[in-house]
Short mmCIF file of C-alpha atoms and ligand atoms in Angstrom, two decimals:
data_model
loop_
_atom_site.label_atom_id
_atom_site.label_comp_id
_atom_site.label_asym_id
_atom_site.label_seq_id
_atom_site.Cartn_x
_atom_site.Cartn_y
_atom_site.Cartn_z
CA UNK A 41 160.31 126.56 136.99
CA UNK A 42 157.20 124.66 135.92
CA UNK A 43 157.73 121.25 134.26
CA UNK A 44 155.66 120.88 131.13
CA UNK A 45 157.31 118.04 129.28
CA UNK A 46 158.88 114.94 130.76
CA UNK A 47 160.91 112.27 128.99
CA UNK A 48 161.58 108.92 130.69
CA UNK A 49 164.38 106.75 129.28
CA UNK A 50 163.50 103.04 130.00
CA UNK A 51 159.96 101.64 129.79
CA UNK A 52 160.52 98.85 132.21
CA UNK A 53 159.03 97.87 135.60
CA UNK A 54 159.90 101.32 136.97
CA UNK A 55 159.70 103.61 133.98
CA UNK A 56 156.30 102.31 132.82
CA UNK A 57 154.33 102.45 136.11
CA UNK A 58 155.94 105.58 137.56
CA UNK A 59 155.36 107.60 134.38
CA UNK A 60 151.82 106.37 134.13
CA UNK A 61 151.14 107.63 137.62
CA UNK A 62 152.77 111.06 136.89
CA UNK A 63 150.71 111.37 133.75
CA UNK A 64 147.51 110.35 135.56
CA UNK A 65 148.09 112.91 138.40
CA UNK A 66 149.57 115.74 136.27
CA UNK A 67 147.30 116.07 133.23
CA UNK A 68 149.05 119.29 132.17
CA UNK A 69 152.40 117.52 131.80
CA UNK A 70 153.17 115.61 128.59
CA UNK A 71 154.98 112.45 129.50
CA UNK A 72 156.95 110.60 126.76
CA UNK A 73 158.36 107.17 127.81
CA UNK A 74 161.03 105.98 125.46
CA UNK A 75 162.96 102.71 125.10
CA UNK A 76 165.30 101.07 122.59
CA UNK A 77 163.34 97.85 122.92
CA UNK A 78 160.89 98.18 120.08
CA UNK A 79 158.93 95.09 121.09
CA UNK A 80 158.43 96.48 124.61
CA UNK A 81 157.20 99.81 123.24
CA UNK A 82 154.86 98.10 120.81
CA UNK A 83 153.35 96.12 123.73
CA UNK A 84 152.82 99.37 125.83
CA UNK A 85 150.96 100.69 122.73
CA UNK A 86 148.91 97.54 122.17
CA UNK A 87 145.24 98.66 121.57
CA UNK A 88 144.22 96.05 124.19
CA UNK A 89 145.55 97.41 127.41
CA UNK A 90 145.58 93.91 129.01
CA UNK A 91 148.57 93.17 126.67
CA UNK A 92 150.90 95.81 128.17
CA UNK A 93 154.25 94.17 128.94
CA UNK A 94 154.02 94.41 132.72
CA UNK A 95 151.43 92.88 134.95
CA UNK A 96 150.58 95.04 137.95
CA UNK A 97 147.13 95.20 139.57
CA UNK A 98 145.42 98.35 138.48
CA UNK A 99 148.05 99.43 135.95
CA UNK A 100 146.21 98.62 132.71
CA UNK A 101 143.19 100.74 133.93
CA UNK A 102 145.56 103.77 134.48
CA UNK A 103 147.25 103.28 131.11
CA UNK A 104 143.85 103.21 129.46
CA UNK A 105 143.00 106.56 131.09
CA UNK A 106 146.23 108.28 130.16
CA UNK A 107 147.70 106.80 127.09
CA UNK A 108 147.22 109.03 124.08
CA UNK A 109 146.10 111.92 126.41
CA UNK A 110 149.31 112.99 128.01
CA UNK A 111 151.21 109.66 128.11
CA UNK A 112 153.05 108.38 125.19
CA UNK A 113 155.26 105.34 124.57
CA UNK A 114 157.75 105.70 121.77
CA UNK A 115 161.12 104.63 120.32
CA UNK A 116 161.90 108.15 119.14
CA UNK A 117 164.46 108.79 121.97
CA UNK A 118 166.16 111.86 120.43
CA UNK A 119 162.91 113.63 119.76
CA UNK A 120 161.65 113.05 123.32
CA UNK A 121 165.01 114.24 124.78
CA UNK A 122 164.96 117.41 122.70
CA UNK A 123 161.35 118.24 123.80
CA UNK A 124 161.72 117.57 127.45
CA UNK A 125 162.55 119.95 130.30
CA UNK A 126 162.94 117.06 132.71
CA UNK A 127 164.47 113.70 131.79
CA UNK A 128 164.19 110.61 134.05
CA UNK A 129 166.73 107.87 133.55
CA UNK A 130 164.99 104.59 134.43
CA UNK A 131 167.24 102.13 132.63
CA UNK A 132 168.45 98.84 134.03
CA UNK A 133 171.59 98.69 136.22
CA UNK A 134 172.30 94.97 136.46
CA UNK A 135 175.17 93.36 138.24
CA UNK A 136 178.29 93.48 135.96
CA UNK A 137 179.01 90.10 134.20
CA UNK A 138 182.52 91.03 133.03
CA UNK A 139 185.71 92.86 133.88
CA UNK A 140 186.42 94.67 137.14
CA UNK A 141 183.76 94.12 139.71
CA UNK A 142 182.29 91.14 137.81
CA UNK A 143 179.50 89.52 139.81
CA UNK A 144 179.25 92.44 142.26
CA UNK A 145 179.38 96.02 140.97
CA UNK A 146 176.49 97.56 139.16
CA UNK A 147 176.93 97.79 135.38
CA UNK A 148 176.49 101.43 134.53
CA UNK A 149 176.89 101.04 130.72
CA UNK A 150 173.22 101.82 130.04
CA UNK A 151 173.27 104.88 132.32
CA UNK A 152 176.36 106.19 130.58
CA UNK A 153 174.95 105.64 127.12
CA UNK A 154 171.91 107.64 128.16
CA UNK A 155 174.09 110.48 129.49
CA UNK A 156 176.05 110.60 126.21
CA UNK A 157 172.89 110.56 124.19
CA UNK A 158 171.35 113.35 126.21
CA UNK A 159 174.56 115.36 126.01
CA UNK A 160 174.79 115.02 122.26
CA UNK A 161 171.13 115.75 121.59
CA UNK A 162 170.11 118.52 124.08
CA UNK A 163 169.75 122.01 122.78
CA UNK A 164 168.24 123.58 125.86
CA UNK A 165 168.67 123.31 129.66
CA UNK A 166 167.50 120.03 131.17
CA UNK A 167 166.87 118.65 134.62
CA UNK A 168 168.25 115.06 134.65
CA UNK A 169 166.64 112.75 137.33
CA UNK A 170 168.35 109.61 138.37
CA UNK A 171 165.40 107.20 138.81
CA UNK A 172 167.46 104.02 138.39
CA UNK A 173 169.13 102.57 141.51
CA UNK A 174 172.70 103.71 141.45
CA UNK A 175 175.98 103.45 143.40
CA UNK A 176 176.59 106.37 145.66
CA UNK A 177 178.43 109.23 143.76
CA UNK A 178 177.14 108.14 140.28
CA UNK A 179 175.79 111.72 139.83
CA UNK A 180 179.44 112.85 139.80
CA UNK A 181 180.21 110.67 136.81
CA UNK A 182 176.94 111.80 135.04
CA UNK A 183 177.89 115.40 135.60
CA UNK A 184 181.31 115.01 134.02
CA UNK A 185 179.90 113.19 130.98
CA UNK A 186 177.05 115.80 130.49
CA UNK A 187 179.31 118.75 131.01
CA UNK A 188 182.19 117.64 128.86
CA UNK A 189 180.39 116.39 125.77
CA UNK A 190 177.38 118.63 125.80
CA UNK A 191 176.36 121.69 123.66
CA UNK A 192 177.01 124.19 126.34
CA UNK A 193 173.53 123.84 127.92
CA UNK A 194 173.00 123.59 131.62
CA UNK A 195 172.20 120.25 133.30
CA UNK A 196 170.92 119.95 136.77
CA UNK A 197 171.14 116.52 138.29
CA UNK A 198 168.73 115.06 140.78
CA UNK A 199 168.51 111.80 142.51
CA UNK A 200 164.89 110.46 142.91
CA UNK A 201 165.15 106.78 143.60
CA UNK A 202 162.06 104.63 143.28
CA UNK A 203 160.83 102.57 146.26
CA UNK A 204 157.82 100.81 144.64
CA UNK A 205 157.56 97.06 145.10
CA UNK A 206 156.28 94.88 142.25
CA UNK A 207 152.83 93.48 142.54
CA UNK A 208 151.83 96.60 144.53
CA UNK A 209 153.40 99.26 142.23
CA UNK A 210 150.13 101.24 141.66
CA UNK A 211 149.25 101.48 145.34
CA UNK A 212 152.87 102.21 146.33
CA UNK A 213 153.03 105.02 143.66
CA UNK A 214 149.61 106.38 144.79
CA UNK A 215 150.42 106.43 148.49
CA UNK A 216 154.21 106.34 148.82
CA UNK A 217 155.76 106.16 152.37
CA UNK A 218 157.98 108.92 151.09
CA UNK A 219 159.39 110.41 147.92
CA UNK A 220 163.10 111.12 148.11
CA UNK A 221 164.70 113.95 146.08
CA UNK A 222 168.41 114.57 146.32
CA UNK A 223 169.83 117.75 144.76
CA UNK A 224 172.77 120.04 144.73
CA UNK A 225 172.92 122.77 147.41
CA UNK A 226 173.26 125.60 144.85
CA UNK A 227 170.63 128.12 143.64
CA UNK A 228 170.18 126.10 140.39
CA UNK A 229 170.16 122.77 142.36
CA UNK A 230 167.51 124.01 144.73
CA UNK A 231 165.31 125.28 141.92
CA UNK A 232 165.55 122.03 140.10
CA UNK A 233 164.71 120.08 143.33
CA UNK A 234 161.70 122.42 143.78
CA UNK A 235 160.50 121.71 140.18
CA UNK A 236 160.35 117.96 140.96
CA UNK A 237 158.86 118.59 144.43
CA UNK A 238 156.03 120.45 142.55
CA UNK A 239 155.40 117.48 140.23
CA UNK A 240 154.91 115.07 143.20
CA UNK A 241 152.97 117.58 145.17
CA UNK A 242 150.13 117.04 142.75
CA UNK A 243 149.22 114.03 144.86
CA UNK A 244 151.81 113.27 147.52
CA UNK A 245 151.49 115.22 150.82
CA UNK A 246 154.39 117.69 151.16
CA UNK A 247 155.62 116.22 154.46
CA UNK A 248 156.21 112.95 152.67
CA UNK A 249 158.52 114.56 150.11
CA UNK A 250 161.99 114.42 151.57
CA UNK A 251 164.70 116.50 150.18
CA UNK A 252 168.46 115.70 150.80
CA UNK A 253 171.80 116.08 149.19
CA UNK A 254 172.41 113.86 146.16
CA UNK A 255 174.86 111.42 147.88
CA UNK A 256 172.45 110.73 150.75
CA UNK A 257 169.66 110.09 148.34
CA UNK A 258 171.73 107.64 146.15
CA UNK A 259 172.94 105.74 149.25
CA UNK A 260 169.55 105.70 150.94
CA UNK A 261 168.03 103.65 148.10
CA UNK A 262 170.72 100.99 148.13
CA UNK A 263 170.59 100.69 151.91
CA UNK A 264 166.76 100.72 152.11
CA UNK A 265 166.81 97.56 149.97
CA UNK A 266 169.73 96.05 152.01
CA UNK A 267 167.63 96.53 155.23
CA UNK A 268 164.59 94.92 153.78
CA UNK A 269 166.57 92.02 152.45
CA UNK A 270 168.38 91.64 155.74
CA UNK A 271 165.11 91.19 157.53
CA UNK A 272 164.06 88.38 155.15
CA UNK A 273 167.47 86.73 155.63
CA UNK A 274 167.24 87.17 159.43
CA UNK A 275 163.81 85.46 159.59
CA UNK A 276 164.90 82.76 157.13
CA UNK A 277 168.01 82.01 159.29
CA UNK A 278 165.64 81.59 162.25
CA UNK A 279 163.35 79.32 160.21
CA UNK A 280 166.13 76.73 160.02
CA UNK A 281 166.63 76.95 163.78
CA UNK A 282 162.82 76.50 164.23
CA UNK A 283 162.81 73.28 162.20
CA UNK A 284 165.27 71.63 164.63
CA UNK A 285 163.80 72.96 167.82
CA UNK A 286 159.98 72.61 167.31
CA UNK A 287 159.59 76.32 167.58
CA UNK A 288 157.27 77.73 164.85
CA UNK A 289 158.67 80.61 162.69
CA UNK A 290 155.18 82.01 162.20
CA UNK A 291 154.70 82.29 165.98
CA UNK A 292 158.25 83.70 166.49
CA UNK A 293 157.77 86.27 163.74
CA UNK A 294 154.47 87.48 165.32
CA UNK A 295 156.11 87.80 168.80
CA UNK A 296 159.12 89.62 167.45
CA UNK A 297 157.02 91.87 165.09
CA UNK A 298 154.66 92.96 167.87
CA UNK A 299 157.48 95.00 169.33
CA UNK A 300 156.69 98.39 167.84
CA UNK A 301 160.49 99.03 167.59
CA UNK A 302 160.84 96.09 165.29
CA UNK A 303 157.45 96.15 163.41
CA UNK A 304 155.60 93.32 161.81
CA UNK A 305 156.37 93.83 158.15
CA UNK A 306 158.90 91.81 156.15
CA UNK A 307 159.07 89.00 158.68
CA UNK A 308 157.64 86.22 156.43
CA UNK A 309 160.01 83.32 156.23
CA UNK A 310 160.19 82.11 152.66
CA UNK A 311 162.13 80.02 150.22
CA UNK A 312 164.42 82.98 149.76
CA UNK A 313 163.98 86.45 148.45
CA UNK A 314 164.03 86.97 144.63
CA UNK A 315 163.47 89.97 142.41
CA UNK A 316 165.75 92.01 140.25
CA UNK A 317 167.00 94.27 143.04
CA UNK A 318 167.75 92.89 146.44
CA UNK A 319 170.61 90.71 145.50
CA UNK A 320 171.97 93.16 142.90
CA UNK A 321 171.77 96.09 145.26
CA UNK A 322 173.40 94.31 148.20
CA UNK A 323 176.18 92.99 145.99
CA UNK A 324 176.74 96.51 144.86
CA UNK A 325 176.73 97.81 148.44
CA UNK A 326 179.32 95.08 149.34
CA UNK A 327 181.43 96.15 146.35
CA UNK A 328 181.27 99.84 147.31
CA UNK A 329 182.31 99.07 150.91
CA UNK A 330 185.18 96.88 149.60
CA UNK A 331 186.32 99.68 147.26
CA UNK A 332 186.65 102.07 150.25
CA UNK A 333 188.52 99.39 152.15
CA UNK A 334 185.65 98.72 154.57
CA UNK A 335 186.13 95.02 154.97
CA UNK A 336 183.88 94.50 158.04
CA UNK A 337 181.13 96.57 156.45
CA UNK A 338 181.32 94.53 153.27
CA UNK A 339 181.44 91.14 155.05
CA UNK A 340 178.50 92.12 157.25
CA UNK A 341 176.14 92.78 154.28
CA UNK A 342 177.42 89.80 152.24
CA UNK A 343 176.01 87.48 154.87
CA UNK A 344 172.50 88.56 153.76
CA UNK A 345 173.18 87.07 150.31
CA UNK A 346 174.99 84.01 151.70
CA UNK A 347 171.96 83.18 153.89
CA UNK A 348 169.55 83.67 151.00
CA UNK A 349 171.46 81.29 148.71
CA UNK A 350 171.54 78.81 151.63
CA UNK A 351 167.72 79.02 152.09
CA UNK A 352 166.97 78.33 148.42
CA UNK A 353 169.39 75.34 148.32
CA UNK A 354 168.11 74.10 151.66
CA UNK A 355 164.48 73.95 150.41
CA UNK A 356 165.44 72.13 147.26
CA UNK A 357 167.51 69.59 149.27
CA UNK A 358 164.61 69.08 151.63
CA UNK A 359 162.40 68.01 148.76
CA UNK A 360 164.96 65.44 147.68
CA UNK A 361 165.57 64.18 151.20
CA UNK A 362 161.83 63.77 151.88
CA UNK A 363 161.35 61.89 148.72
CA UNK A 364 163.74 59.12 150.10
CA UNK A 365 166.91 60.84 148.75
CA UNK A 366 166.10 60.34 145.11
CA UNK A 367 163.89 62.28 142.71
CA UNK A 368 165.30 60.76 139.50
CA UNK A 369 162.40 60.08 137.19
CA UNK A 370 159.91 61.36 139.79
CA UNK A 371 157.33 64.00 138.76
CA UNK A 372 157.50 67.13 140.82
CA UNK A 373 155.01 69.89 140.37
CA UNK A 374 155.90 73.50 141.02
CA UNK A 375 153.08 75.91 141.54
CA UNK A 376 154.40 79.55 141.01
CA UNK A 377 157.39 80.72 139.08
CA UNK A 378 157.22 84.63 139.58
CA UNK A 379 159.45 85.85 142.38
CA UNK A 380 156.30 86.99 144.35
CA UNK A 381 152.60 87.09 143.76
CA UNK A 382 150.86 89.62 141.58
CA UNK A 383 153.67 90.06 139.12
CA UNK A 384 154.88 88.37 135.98
CA UNK A 385 158.52 89.25 136.75
CA UNK A 386 160.70 86.20 137.36
CA UNK A 387 164.12 87.77 137.75
CA UNK A 388 166.09 85.95 140.48
CA UNK A 389 163.04 84.00 141.44
CA UNK A 390 163.83 81.28 144.00
CA UNK A 391 161.76 78.92 141.77
CA UNK A 392 164.45 78.98 139.15
CA UNK A 393 167.13 77.74 141.51
CA UNK A 394 164.87 75.17 143.07
CA UNK A 395 163.85 73.80 139.60
CA UNK A 396 167.45 73.77 138.55
CA UNK A 397 168.49 71.77 141.59
CA UNK A 398 165.73 69.25 141.03
CA UNK A 399 166.59 68.91 137.29
CA UNK A 400 170.18 68.24 138.18
CA UNK A 401 168.75 65.37 140.23
CA UNK A 402 166.91 64.27 137.00
CA UNK A 403 163.42 64.90 138.41
CA UNK A 404 160.62 65.42 135.91
CA UNK A 405 159.52 69.02 136.80
CA UNK A 406 156.22 70.47 135.72
CA UNK A 407 155.51 74.14 136.27
CA UNK A 408 152.31 76.13 136.50
CA UNK A 409 152.29 79.91 137.11
CA UNK A 410 149.14 82.11 136.55
CA UNK A 411 151.01 84.97 134.81
CA UNK A 412 154.42 83.82 133.59
CA UNK A 413 154.79 82.78 129.99
CA UNK A 414 156.33 79.44 128.87
CA UNK A 415 159.00 81.23 126.94
CA UNK A 416 160.02 83.15 130.03
CA UNK A 417 160.34 80.03 132.06
CA UNK A 418 162.58 78.31 129.52
CA UNK A 419 164.63 81.44 129.04
CA UNK A 420 165.22 81.67 132.79
CA UNK A 421 166.49 78.19 132.91
CA UNK A 422 168.58 78.53 129.67
CA UNK A 423 170.16 81.69 131.13
CA UNK A 424 171.60 79.63 134.01
CA UNK A 425 173.56 77.63 131.45
CA UNK A 426 173.46 74.46 133.56
CA UNK A 427 171.96 72.36 130.71
CA UNK A 428 171.39 72.79 127.02
CA UNK A 429 168.09 74.39 126.09
CA UNK A 430 166.97 71.12 124.52
CA UNK A 431 167.66 69.25 127.78
CA UNK A 432 165.67 71.87 129.74
CA UNK A 433 162.74 71.31 127.38
CA UNK A 434 163.06 67.52 127.63
CA UNK A 435 163.09 67.46 131.41
CA UNK A 436 160.82 70.35 132.36
CA UNK A 437 157.26 70.95 131.16
CA UNK A 438 155.11 74.07 131.53
CA UNK A 439 151.34 73.65 131.73
CA UNK A 440 148.36 75.99 131.75
CA UNK A 441 146.32 73.87 134.08
CA UNK A 442 147.34 73.41 137.71
CA UNK A 443 145.47 70.13 137.79
CA UNK A 444 147.59 68.81 134.96
CA UNK A 445 150.63 69.86 136.88
CA UNK A 446 149.77 67.86 139.98
CA UNK A 447 148.34 64.82 138.24
CA UNK A 448 150.49 61.77 139.30
CA UNK A 449 152.99 64.00 140.94
CA UNK A 450 155.18 62.50 143.73
CA UNK A 451 155.39 65.96 145.25
CA UNK A 452 153.97 69.46 144.77
CA UNK A 453 155.92 72.52 145.80
CA UNK A 454 154.35 75.91 146.09
CA UNK A 455 157.04 78.56 145.47
CA UNK A 456 154.99 81.71 144.85
CA UNK A 457 152.25 82.89 147.18
CA UNK A 458 149.57 83.42 144.52
CA UNK A 459 146.16 83.83 146.20
CA UNK A 460 144.46 81.40 143.71
CA UNK A 461 146.53 78.49 145.23
CA UNK A 462 144.77 79.03 148.51
CA UNK A 463 141.42 78.48 147.03
CA UNK A 464 142.25 75.25 145.15
CA UNK A 465 140.33 72.17 145.88
CA UNK A 466 143.15 70.42 147.76
CA UNK A 467 141.12 67.29 148.36
CA UNK A 468 140.90 66.67 144.63
CA UNK A 469 144.62 67.45 144.34
CA UNK A 470 145.37 64.99 146.98
CA UNK A 471 143.43 62.29 145.09
CA UNK A 472 145.28 63.15 141.83
CA UNK A 473 148.80 62.94 143.35
CA UNK A 474 150.63 59.79 143.89
CA UNK A 475 150.58 58.41 147.45
CA UNK A 476 152.00 59.43 149.83
CA UNK A 477 151.30 62.96 148.63
CA UNK A 478 154.12 65.30 149.65
CA UNK A 479 153.22 68.97 149.71
CA UNK A 480 155.96 71.63 150.14
CA UNK A 481 154.74 75.16 150.82
CA UNK A 482 157.76 77.49 150.59
CA UNK A 483 155.93 80.52 151.91
CA UNK A 484 153.44 78.72 154.19
CA UNK A 485 150.34 80.19 152.63
CA UNK A 486 148.19 77.14 153.11
CA UNK A 487 146.48 75.89 156.25
CA UNK A 488 148.79 73.19 157.39
CA UNK A 489 146.42 71.42 159.78
CA UNK A 490 143.63 71.26 157.10
CA UNK A 491 146.06 69.75 154.58
CA UNK A 492 147.48 67.24 157.06
CA UNK A 493 143.87 66.13 157.74
CA UNK A 494 143.40 65.57 154.04
CA UNK A 495 146.50 63.14 154.18
CA UNK A 496 149.21 65.27 152.88
CA UNK A 497 152.64 64.80 154.12
CA UNK A 498 153.15 68.55 154.62
CA UNK A 499 156.39 70.52 154.71
CA UNK A 500 156.44 74.28 155.25
CA UNK A 501 159.43 76.49 155.94
CA UNK A 502 160.17 77.09 159.63
CA UNK A 503 158.40 74.27 161.44
CA UNK A 504 159.90 71.01 162.50
P1 NAD B 849 163.89 96.95 133.22
O1 NAD B 849 165.00 96.16 132.69
O2 NAD B 849 162.48 96.36 133.44
O3 NAD B 849 163.74 98.30 132.33
C1 NAD B 849 164.79 99.00 131.84
C2 NAD B 849 164.49 99.43 130.38
O4 NAD B 849 165.54 100.40 129.99
C3 NAD B 849 164.57 98.26 129.36
O5 NAD B 849 163.27 98.15 128.75
C4 NAD B 849 165.68 98.63 128.44
O6 NAD B 849 165.42 98.28 127.07
C5 NAD B 849 165.71 100.18 128.56
N1 NAD B 849 166.94 100.79 128.15
C6 NAD B 849 168.23 100.44 128.56
N2 NAD B 849 169.11 101.19 127.90
C7 NAD B 849 168.37 102.17 127.23
C8 NAD B 849 168.79 103.22 126.48
N3 NAD B 849 170.04 103.60 126.29
N4 NAD B 849 167.79 103.99 125.84
C9 NAD B 849 166.55 103.64 126.03
N5 NAD B 849 166.09 102.65 126.77
C10 NAD B 849 167.05 101.86 127.36
O7 NAD B 849 164.37 97.54 134.61
P2 NAD B 849 163.55 98.03 135.87
O8 NAD B 849 163.09 96.90 136.68
O9 NAD B 849 162.57 98.97 135.41
O10 NAD B 849 164.67 98.79 136.67
C11 NAD B 849 165.18 99.98 136.30
C12 NAD B 849 165.96 100.64 137.45
O11 NAD B 849 165.09 100.91 138.54
C13 NAD B 849 167.06 99.70 138.01
O12 NAD B 849 168.18 100.51 138.43
C14 NAD B 849 166.45 99.15 139.22
O13 NAD B 849 167.37 98.86 140.23
C15 NAD B 849 165.56 100.27 139.73
N6 NAD B 849 164.32 99.85 140.50
C16 NAD B 849 163.60 98.78 140.01
C17 NAD B 849 162.43 98.47 140.81
C18 NAD B 849 161.54 97.33 140.42
O14 NAD B 849 160.60 96.99 141.17
N7 NAD B 849 161.83 96.68 139.29
C19 NAD B 849 162.05 99.21 141.90
C20 NAD B 849 162.88 100.32 142.29
C21 NAD B 849 163.99 100.64 141.60
C1 UGA B 850 161.81 95.61 146.66
C2 UGA B 850 161.54 96.74 147.71
O1 UGA B 850 160.44 96.31 148.56
C3 UGA B 850 161.06 98.00 147.07
O2 UGA B 850 160.88 99.04 148.05
C4 UGA B 850 162.12 98.45 146.10
O3 UGA B 850 161.71 99.60 145.36
C5 UGA B 850 162.34 97.36 145.14
O4 UGA B 850 162.82 96.05 145.78
C6 UGA B 850 163.46 97.62 144.13
O5 UGA B 850 164.29 98.46 144.38
O6 UGA B 850 163.46 96.91 143.16
P1 UGA B 850 160.37 94.00 145.18
O7 UGA B 850 161.63 93.29 144.98
O8 UGA B 850 159.49 94.29 144.05
O9 UGA B 850 160.54 95.41 146.02
O10 UGA B 850 159.38 93.08 146.20
P2 UGA B 850 159.41 92.80 147.78
O11 UGA B 850 158.04 92.87 148.26
O12 UGA B 850 160.45 93.65 148.50
O13 UGA B 850 159.90 91.24 147.81
C7 UGA B 850 161.20 90.89 147.49
C8 UGA B 850 161.35 89.45 147.75
O14 UGA B 850 161.39 89.26 149.23
C9 UGA B 850 160.25 88.57 147.21
O15 UGA B 850 160.81 87.37 146.73
C10 UGA B 850 159.39 88.26 148.45
O16 UGA B 850 158.67 87.14 148.44
C11 UGA B 850 160.51 88.18 149.44
N1 UGA B 850 160.00 88.50 150.91
C12 UGA B 850 159.42 89.70 151.18
C13 UGA B 850 159.98 87.45 151.83
O17 UGA B 850 160.52 86.30 151.53
N2 UGA B 850 159.47 87.70 153.08
C14 UGA B 850 158.94 88.88 153.44
O18 UGA B 850 158.54 89.02 154.55
C15 UGA B 850 158.94 89.90 152.39
#
């Protein structure tokens, strides 16, 4: 079967970039990306492609090439479902904030709503593709909703989890390490799987397209994230040990990573991993293991989160301790609010928790980030609920100019590894800050020796 019309439900960080890449590489396929969030769809349709809602290097150029040709962003969900032969579900699957599994399980209400909507609207056979990250065996629940409320049409369910990382979405989609497609081992299932293999084959080499059963595919996605996060927590755990032993975590990571069995990637000590997925997916994995009564498995993975929370807190505490155990009324500049460089996404960013800690200590916090909006920063803090939104606005300021942020600051903390910070005139910054000038580099992107020579009292993760 040849796919001619794709509908993607969810125009977020996954749906937007992945569908743009499919449209770019498969000009004969019409791709409709739909969302219930009207503002988001309007932003995707903004005549100025620089205003699309997601910042990713190279994405606006691809949108400019494909939008209106074979890529369309719309709120007409039912129409797009009706027309499609393949429907990707790319909606959010956040951690549940209520009821059974609160704080751990994935909230599948958005997935279920999509399934019900597809079932009620579809008048012809459809291939349904799970693109969102889902608990293992979700396809079973999807099948029962689709089959029991549908109009007698056939639905084939595939699992095709997304492995792109934010900030590098376009290059990850262009050259993926692998594309994973799980399907049912039936004649229809194999045909559906092949239809999706054919879509990706337009640009991904065949030996990088892995086909598995649905359950392996669903579980591989959760566990790939768990493995990656585990490496960050492992190196962060060692960073604390380095600080008390005069070992240097950069040197240790290089030595460990040179072993080809271990590999050098994902060994950068940091102020803690952020992002919308690592924490949510591990909590979900822990919950799934607990549900099957696998206590040791659950406890093992939970440590990854415990370590990460510890690292964020530890960094904030270090700032306070270094500033003579009090930051009340002291100005602290934070450079970087996004959870990593090259994205405007702030979900679960370590900066939110560090700022919250400092605000609790009544510090005067000033934020500068190259891509994150003022509204987003306040909404991240308001969401924590620690203080009223008025208090957040009184205590914390957001500025557009990094020099304004550091002016008269008692300390500057670099929390996101934006490249532009490396190129700043640190001599001038040192002059602007109060003396002694304390510099905290959560991800150690700056040259420590150079900065110490300039007179900074320098603190970087993982070195005593
Ligand atoms: P997101 O919140 O950016 O986007 C989800 C979108 O779905 C939102 O715009 C929302 O309005 C829309 N939506 C929700 N319910 C809808 C409905 N019934 N009809 C139409 N639209 C609806 O989320 P995201 O970051 O794109 O993540 C989506 C999924 O992909 C999650 O399961 C996530 O775990 C997974 N994932 C994310 C990334 C990433 O880098 N962000 C990478 C790999 C996998
Ligand atoms: C991660 C995975 O890398 C993707 O493969 C996956 O598709 C995605 O989650 C998802 O499912 O959402 P992402 O969260 O966008 O991607 O970004 P990463 O590059 O993985 O970084 C996550 C966090 O870990 C960031 O805060 C980053 O700074 C931190 N990190 C990463 C470190 O602290 N040290 C490292 O060595 C690497």
